[in-house]
PDB file of C-alpha atoms and ligand atoms in Angstrom:
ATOM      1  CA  UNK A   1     -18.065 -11.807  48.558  1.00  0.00           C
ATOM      2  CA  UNK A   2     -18.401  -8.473  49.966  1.00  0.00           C
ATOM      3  CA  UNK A   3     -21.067  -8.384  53.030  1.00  0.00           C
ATOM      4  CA  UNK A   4     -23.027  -5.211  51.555  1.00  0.00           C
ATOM      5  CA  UNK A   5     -23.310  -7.046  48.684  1.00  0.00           C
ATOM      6  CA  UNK A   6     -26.409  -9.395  47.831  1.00  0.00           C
ATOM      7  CA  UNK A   7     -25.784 -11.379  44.575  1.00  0.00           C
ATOM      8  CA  UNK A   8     -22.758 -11.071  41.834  1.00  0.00           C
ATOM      9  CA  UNK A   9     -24.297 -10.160  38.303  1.00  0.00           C
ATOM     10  CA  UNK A  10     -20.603 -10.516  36.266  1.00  0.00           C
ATOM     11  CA  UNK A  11     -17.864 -11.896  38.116  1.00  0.00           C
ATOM     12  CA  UNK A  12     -14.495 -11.463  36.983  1.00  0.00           C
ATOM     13  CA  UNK A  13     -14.144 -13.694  34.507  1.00  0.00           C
ATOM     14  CA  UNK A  14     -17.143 -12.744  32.918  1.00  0.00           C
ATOM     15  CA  UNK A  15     -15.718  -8.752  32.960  1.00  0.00           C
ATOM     16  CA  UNK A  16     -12.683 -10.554  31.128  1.00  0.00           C
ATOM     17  CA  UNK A  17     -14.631 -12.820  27.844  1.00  0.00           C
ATOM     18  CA  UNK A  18     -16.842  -9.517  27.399  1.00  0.00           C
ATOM     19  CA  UNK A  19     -14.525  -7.303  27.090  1.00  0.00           C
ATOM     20  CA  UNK A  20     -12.504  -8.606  25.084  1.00  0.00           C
ATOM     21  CA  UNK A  21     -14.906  -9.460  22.457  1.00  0.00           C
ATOM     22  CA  UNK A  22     -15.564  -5.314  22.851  1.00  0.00           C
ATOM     23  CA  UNK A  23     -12.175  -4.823  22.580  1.00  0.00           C
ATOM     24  CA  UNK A  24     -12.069  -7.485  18.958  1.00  0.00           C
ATOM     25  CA  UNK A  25     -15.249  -6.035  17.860  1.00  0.00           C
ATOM     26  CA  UNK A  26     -13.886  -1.834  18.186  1.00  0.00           C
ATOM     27  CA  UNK A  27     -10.569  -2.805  16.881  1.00  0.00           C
ATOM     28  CA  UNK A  28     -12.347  -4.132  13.761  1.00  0.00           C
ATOM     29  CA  UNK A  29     -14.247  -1.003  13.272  1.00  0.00           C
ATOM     30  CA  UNK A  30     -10.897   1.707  13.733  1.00  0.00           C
ATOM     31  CA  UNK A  31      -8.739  -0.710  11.749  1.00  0.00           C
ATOM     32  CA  UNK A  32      -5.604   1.716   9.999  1.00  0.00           C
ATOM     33  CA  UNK A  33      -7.562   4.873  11.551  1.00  0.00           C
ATOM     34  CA  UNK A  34      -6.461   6.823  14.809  1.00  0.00           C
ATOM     35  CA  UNK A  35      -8.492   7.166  18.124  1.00  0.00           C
ATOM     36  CA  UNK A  36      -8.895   9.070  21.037  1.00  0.00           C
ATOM     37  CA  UNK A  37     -10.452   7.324  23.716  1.00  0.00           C
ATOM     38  CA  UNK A  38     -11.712   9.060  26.740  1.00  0.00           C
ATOM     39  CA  UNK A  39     -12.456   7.892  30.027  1.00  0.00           C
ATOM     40  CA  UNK A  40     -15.248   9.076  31.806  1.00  0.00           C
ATOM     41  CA  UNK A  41     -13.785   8.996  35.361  1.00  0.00           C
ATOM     42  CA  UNK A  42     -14.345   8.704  38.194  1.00  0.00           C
ATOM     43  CA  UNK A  43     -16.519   5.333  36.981  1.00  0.00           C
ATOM     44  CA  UNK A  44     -14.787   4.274  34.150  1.00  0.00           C
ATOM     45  CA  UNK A  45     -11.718   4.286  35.645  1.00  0.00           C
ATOM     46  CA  UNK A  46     -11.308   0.296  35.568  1.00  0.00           C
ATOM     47  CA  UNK A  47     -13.398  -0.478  32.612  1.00  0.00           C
ATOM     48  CA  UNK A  48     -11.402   1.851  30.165  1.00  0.00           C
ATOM     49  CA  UNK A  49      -7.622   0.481  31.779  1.00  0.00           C
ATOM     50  CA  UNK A  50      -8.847  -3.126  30.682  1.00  0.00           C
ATOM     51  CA  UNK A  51     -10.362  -1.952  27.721  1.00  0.00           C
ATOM     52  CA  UNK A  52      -7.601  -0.418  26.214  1.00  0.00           C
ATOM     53  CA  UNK A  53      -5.020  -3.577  26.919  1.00  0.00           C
ATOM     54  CA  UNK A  54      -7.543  -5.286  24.902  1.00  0.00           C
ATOM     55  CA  UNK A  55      -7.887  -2.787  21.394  1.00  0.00           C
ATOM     56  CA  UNK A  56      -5.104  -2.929  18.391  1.00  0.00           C
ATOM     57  CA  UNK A  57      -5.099   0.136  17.622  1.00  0.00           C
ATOM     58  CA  UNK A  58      -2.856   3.247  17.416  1.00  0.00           C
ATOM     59  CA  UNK A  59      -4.692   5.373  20.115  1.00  0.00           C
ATOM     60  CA  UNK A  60      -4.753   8.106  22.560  1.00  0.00           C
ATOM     61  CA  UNK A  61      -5.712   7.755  26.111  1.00  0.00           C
ATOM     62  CA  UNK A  62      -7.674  11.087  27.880  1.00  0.00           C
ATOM     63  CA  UNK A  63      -9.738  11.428  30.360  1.00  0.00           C
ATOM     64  CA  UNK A  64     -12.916  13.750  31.561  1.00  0.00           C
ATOM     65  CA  UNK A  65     -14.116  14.517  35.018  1.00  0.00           C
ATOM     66  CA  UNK A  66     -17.478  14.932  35.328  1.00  0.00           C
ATOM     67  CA  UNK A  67     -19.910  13.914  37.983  1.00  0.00           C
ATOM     68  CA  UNK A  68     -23.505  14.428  38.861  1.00  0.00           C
ATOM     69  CA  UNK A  69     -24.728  17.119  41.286  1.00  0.00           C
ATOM     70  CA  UNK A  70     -25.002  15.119  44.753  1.00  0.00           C
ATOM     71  CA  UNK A  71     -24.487  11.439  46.245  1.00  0.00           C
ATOM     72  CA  UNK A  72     -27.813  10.413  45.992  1.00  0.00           C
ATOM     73  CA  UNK A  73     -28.997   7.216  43.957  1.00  0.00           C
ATOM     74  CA  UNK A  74     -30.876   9.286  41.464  1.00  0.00           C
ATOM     75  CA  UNK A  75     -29.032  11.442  38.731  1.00  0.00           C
ATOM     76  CA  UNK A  76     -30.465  15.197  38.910  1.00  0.00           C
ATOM     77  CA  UNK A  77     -29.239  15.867  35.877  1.00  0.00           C
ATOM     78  CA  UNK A  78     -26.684  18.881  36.479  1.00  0.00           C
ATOM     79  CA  UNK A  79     -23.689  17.555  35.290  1.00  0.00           C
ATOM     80  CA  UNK A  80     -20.422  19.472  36.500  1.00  0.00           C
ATOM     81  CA  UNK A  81     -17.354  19.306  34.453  1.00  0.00           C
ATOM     82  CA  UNK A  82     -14.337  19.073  36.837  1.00  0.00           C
ATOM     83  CA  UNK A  83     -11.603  18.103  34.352  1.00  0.00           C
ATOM     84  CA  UNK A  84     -11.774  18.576  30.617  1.00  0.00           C
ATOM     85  CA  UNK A  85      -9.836  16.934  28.252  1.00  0.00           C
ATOM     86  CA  UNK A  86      -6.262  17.262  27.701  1.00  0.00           C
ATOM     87  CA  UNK A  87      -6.120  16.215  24.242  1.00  0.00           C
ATOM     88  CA  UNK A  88      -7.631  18.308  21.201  1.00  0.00           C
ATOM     89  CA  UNK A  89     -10.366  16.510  19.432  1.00  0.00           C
ATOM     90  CA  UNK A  90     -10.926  18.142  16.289  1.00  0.00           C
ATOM     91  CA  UNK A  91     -11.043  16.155  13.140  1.00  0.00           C
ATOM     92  CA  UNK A  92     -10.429  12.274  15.256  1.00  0.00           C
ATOM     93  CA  UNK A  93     -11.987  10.072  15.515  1.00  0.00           C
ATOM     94  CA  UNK A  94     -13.409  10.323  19.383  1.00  0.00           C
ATOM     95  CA  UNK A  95     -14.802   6.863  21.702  1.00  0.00           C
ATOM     96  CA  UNK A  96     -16.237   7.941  24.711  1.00  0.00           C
ATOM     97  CA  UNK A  97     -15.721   5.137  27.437  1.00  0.00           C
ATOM     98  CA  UNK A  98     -18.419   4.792  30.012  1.00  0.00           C
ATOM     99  CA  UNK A  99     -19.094   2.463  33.251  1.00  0.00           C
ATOM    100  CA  UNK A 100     -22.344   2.733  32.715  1.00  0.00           C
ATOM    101  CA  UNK A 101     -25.357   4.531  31.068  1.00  0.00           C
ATOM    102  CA  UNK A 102     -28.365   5.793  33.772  1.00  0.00           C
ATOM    103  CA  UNK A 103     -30.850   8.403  32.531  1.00  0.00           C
ATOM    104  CA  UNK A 104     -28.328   9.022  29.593  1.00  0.00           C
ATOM    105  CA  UNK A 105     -27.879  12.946  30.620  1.00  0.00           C
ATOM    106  CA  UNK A 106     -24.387  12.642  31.539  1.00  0.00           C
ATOM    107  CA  UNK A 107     -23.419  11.018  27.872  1.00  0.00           C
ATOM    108  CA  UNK A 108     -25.949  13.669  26.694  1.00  0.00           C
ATOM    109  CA  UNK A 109     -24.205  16.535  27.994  1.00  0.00           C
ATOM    110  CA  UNK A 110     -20.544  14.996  26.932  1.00  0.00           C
ATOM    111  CA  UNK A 111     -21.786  14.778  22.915  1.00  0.00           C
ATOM    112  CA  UNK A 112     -23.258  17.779  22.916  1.00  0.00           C
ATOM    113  CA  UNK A 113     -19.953  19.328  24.536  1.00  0.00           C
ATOM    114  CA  UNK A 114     -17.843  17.549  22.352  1.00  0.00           C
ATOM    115  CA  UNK A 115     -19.644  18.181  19.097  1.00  0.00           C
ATOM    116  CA  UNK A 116     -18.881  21.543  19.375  1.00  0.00           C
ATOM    117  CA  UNK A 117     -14.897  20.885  18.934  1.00  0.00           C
ATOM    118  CA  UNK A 118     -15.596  19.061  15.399  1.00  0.00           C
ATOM    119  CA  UNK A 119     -14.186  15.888  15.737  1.00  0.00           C
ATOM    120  CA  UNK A 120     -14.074  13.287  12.819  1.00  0.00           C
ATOM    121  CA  UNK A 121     -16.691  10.905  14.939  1.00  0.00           C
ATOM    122  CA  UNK A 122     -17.928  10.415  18.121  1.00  0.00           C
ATOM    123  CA  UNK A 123     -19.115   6.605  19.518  1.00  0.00           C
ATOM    124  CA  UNK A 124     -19.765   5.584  22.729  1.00  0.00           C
ATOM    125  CA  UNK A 125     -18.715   2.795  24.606  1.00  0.00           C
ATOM    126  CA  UNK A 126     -20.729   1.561  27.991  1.00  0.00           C
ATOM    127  CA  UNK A 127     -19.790  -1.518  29.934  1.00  0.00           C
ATOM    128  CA  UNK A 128     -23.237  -1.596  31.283  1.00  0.00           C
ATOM    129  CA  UNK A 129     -26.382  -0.384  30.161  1.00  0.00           C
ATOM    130  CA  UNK A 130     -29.629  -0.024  32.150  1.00  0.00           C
ATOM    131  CA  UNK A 131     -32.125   0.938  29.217  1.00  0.00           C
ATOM    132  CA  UNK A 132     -35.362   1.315  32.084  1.00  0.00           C
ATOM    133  CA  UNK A 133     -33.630   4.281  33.407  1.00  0.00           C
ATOM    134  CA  UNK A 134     -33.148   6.064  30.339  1.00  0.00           C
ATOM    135  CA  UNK A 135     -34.460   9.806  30.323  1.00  0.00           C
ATOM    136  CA  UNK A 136     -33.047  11.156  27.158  1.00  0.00           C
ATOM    137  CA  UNK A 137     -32.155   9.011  23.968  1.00  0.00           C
ATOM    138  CA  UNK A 138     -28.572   8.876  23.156  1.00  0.00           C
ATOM    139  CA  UNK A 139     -27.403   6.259  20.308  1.00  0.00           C
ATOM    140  CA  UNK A 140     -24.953   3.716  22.485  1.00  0.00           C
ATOM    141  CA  UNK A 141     -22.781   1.847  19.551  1.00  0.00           C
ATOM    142  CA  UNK A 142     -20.816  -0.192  22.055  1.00  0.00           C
ATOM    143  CA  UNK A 143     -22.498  -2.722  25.233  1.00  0.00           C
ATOM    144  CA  UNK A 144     -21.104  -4.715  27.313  1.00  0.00           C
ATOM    145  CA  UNK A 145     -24.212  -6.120  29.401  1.00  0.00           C
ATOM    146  CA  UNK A 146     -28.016  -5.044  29.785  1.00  0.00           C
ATOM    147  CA  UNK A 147     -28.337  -4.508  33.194  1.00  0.00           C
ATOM    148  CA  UNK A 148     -31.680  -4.415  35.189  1.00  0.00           C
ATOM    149  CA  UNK A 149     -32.554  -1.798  37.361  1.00  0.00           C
ATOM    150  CA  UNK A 150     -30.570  -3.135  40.280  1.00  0.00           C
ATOM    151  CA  UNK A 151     -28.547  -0.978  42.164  1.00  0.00           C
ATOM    152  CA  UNK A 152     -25.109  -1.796  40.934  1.00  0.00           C
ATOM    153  CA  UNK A 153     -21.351  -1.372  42.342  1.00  0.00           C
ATOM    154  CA  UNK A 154     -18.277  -2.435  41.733  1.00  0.00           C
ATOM    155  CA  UNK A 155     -15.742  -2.640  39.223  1.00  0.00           C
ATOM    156  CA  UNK A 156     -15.503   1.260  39.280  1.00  0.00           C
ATOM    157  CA  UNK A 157     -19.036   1.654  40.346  1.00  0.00           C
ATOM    158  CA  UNK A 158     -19.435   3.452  43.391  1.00  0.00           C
ATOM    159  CA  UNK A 159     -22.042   3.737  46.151  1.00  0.00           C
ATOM    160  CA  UNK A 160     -21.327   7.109  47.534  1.00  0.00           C
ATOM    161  CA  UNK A 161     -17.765   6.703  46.588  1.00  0.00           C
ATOM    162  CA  UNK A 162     -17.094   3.347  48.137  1.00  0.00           C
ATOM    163  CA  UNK A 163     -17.480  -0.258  45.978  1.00  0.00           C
ATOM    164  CA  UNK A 164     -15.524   1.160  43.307  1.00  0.00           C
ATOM    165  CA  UNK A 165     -12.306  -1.764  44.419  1.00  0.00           C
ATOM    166  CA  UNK A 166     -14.716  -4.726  43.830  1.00  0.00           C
ATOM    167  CA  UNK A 167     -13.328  -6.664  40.968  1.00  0.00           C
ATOM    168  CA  UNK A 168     -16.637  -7.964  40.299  1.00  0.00           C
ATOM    169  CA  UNK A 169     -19.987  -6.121  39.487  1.00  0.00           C
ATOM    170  CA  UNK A 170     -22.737  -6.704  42.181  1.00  0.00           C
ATOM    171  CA  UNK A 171     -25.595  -5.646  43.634  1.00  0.00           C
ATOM    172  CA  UNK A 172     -25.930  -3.622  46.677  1.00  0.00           C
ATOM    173  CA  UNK A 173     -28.175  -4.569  49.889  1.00  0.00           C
ATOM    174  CA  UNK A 174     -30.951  -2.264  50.353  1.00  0.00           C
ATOM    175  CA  UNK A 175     -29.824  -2.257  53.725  1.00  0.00           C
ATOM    176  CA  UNK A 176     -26.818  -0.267  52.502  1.00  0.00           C
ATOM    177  CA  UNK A 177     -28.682   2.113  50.815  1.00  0.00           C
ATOM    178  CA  UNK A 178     -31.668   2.443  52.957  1.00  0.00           C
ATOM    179  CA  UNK A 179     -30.796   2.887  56.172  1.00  0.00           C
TER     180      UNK A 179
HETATM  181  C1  PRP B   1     -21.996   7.754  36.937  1.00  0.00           C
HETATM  182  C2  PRP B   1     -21.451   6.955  35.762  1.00  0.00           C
HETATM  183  C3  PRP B   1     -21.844   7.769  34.572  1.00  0.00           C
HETATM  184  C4  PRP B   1     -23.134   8.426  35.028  1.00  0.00           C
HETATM  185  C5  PRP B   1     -24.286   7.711  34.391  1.00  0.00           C
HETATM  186  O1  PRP B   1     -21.099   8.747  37.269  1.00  0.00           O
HETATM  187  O2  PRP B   1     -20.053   6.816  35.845  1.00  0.00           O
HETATM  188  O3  PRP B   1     -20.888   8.758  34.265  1.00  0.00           O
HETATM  189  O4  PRP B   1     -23.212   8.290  36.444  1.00  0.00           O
HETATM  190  O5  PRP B   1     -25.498   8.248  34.845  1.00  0.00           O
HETATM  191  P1  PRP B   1     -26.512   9.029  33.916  1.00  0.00           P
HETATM  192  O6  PRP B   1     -26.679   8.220  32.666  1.00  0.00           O
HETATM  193  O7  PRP B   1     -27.771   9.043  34.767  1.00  0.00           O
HETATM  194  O8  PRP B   1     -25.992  10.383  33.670  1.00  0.00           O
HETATM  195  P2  PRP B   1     -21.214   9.627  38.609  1.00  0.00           P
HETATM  196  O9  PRP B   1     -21.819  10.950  38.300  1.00  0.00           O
HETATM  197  O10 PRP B   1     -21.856   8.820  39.702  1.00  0.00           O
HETATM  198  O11 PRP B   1     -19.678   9.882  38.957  1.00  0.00           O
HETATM  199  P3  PRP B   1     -18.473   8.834  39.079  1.00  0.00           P
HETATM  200  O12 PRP B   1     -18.154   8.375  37.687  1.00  0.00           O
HETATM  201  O13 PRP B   1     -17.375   9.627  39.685  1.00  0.00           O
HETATM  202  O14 PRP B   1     -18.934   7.688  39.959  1.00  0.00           O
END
């Protein structure tokens, strides 16, 4: 294990049997329809990779750069787009791919954004969910864990842009973060 990090919450294997019960489970709902998935990088980056090896489906991968305003542990809630979407979304069917779901105003900002370019549906996909955080209510239709209000890296998850190679999710020291 990593020395900044304190416990592991899903090692590898556990990334693995999740997701590809996710992957079973969305494949069921798009059977014989077409999808665009979209990464939400830079996070989702490893999540979406695996998740896509695990869907049978005809799809289309895209991604979207958008970050938060600063490096802090706390969201401020400006979200900056730095890379839109190459694909056009109007009239598909649209499944937004997250590593995971904080105050809920960067998935807020991405439907409302997307909504505006008509596509046939939007759904939303989060590897990890941490519900206590939440700020503004956005419907999640796809979970891979409930996490607690831990700070989490790994697996994509950064802590000011480092972590993200961990092939396990874990949770930081405070003495990382802290000092
Ligand atoms: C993280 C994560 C989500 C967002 C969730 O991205 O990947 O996109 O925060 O937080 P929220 O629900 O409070 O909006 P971040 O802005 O850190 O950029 P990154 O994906 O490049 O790490």
């Amino acid at each position: 294990m990593h020395k900044d990090i304190e416990s592991i919450l899903y090692s590898e294997e556990d990334l693995k049997i999740r997701i590809k019960a996710l992957g079973q489970e969305i494949s069921r709902d798009y059977a014989g329809e077409k999808l665009i998935v979209v990464g939400v990088m830079k996070g989702a980056n490893i999540f979406v990779a695996d998740l896509i090896r695990s869907l049978d489906l005809d799809l289309v991968l895209d991604f979207i750069v958008v970050s938060s305003y600063g490096a802090s542990t706390e969201s401020t809630g400006v979200i900056r787009l730095l890379k839109d979407l190459d694909e056009n979304i109007d009239s598909e069917n649209v499944l937004i791919v997250e590593d995971i779901i904080d105050s809920g105003l960067t998935l807020q900002y991405l439907v409302e954004n997307f909504k505006t370019r008509h596509p046939k549906s939007i759904k939303i996909c989060t590897l990890l969910n941490k519900v206590e955080r939440r700020q503004v209510e956005t419907p999640v239709d796809y979970i891979g864990f409930k996490v607690p209000d831990e700070f989490i890296v790994g697996y994509g998850i950064d802590y000011a842009e480092r972590y993200r190679n961990l092939p396990y999710i874990g949770v930081l020291k405070r003495s990382v973060y802290e000092k």
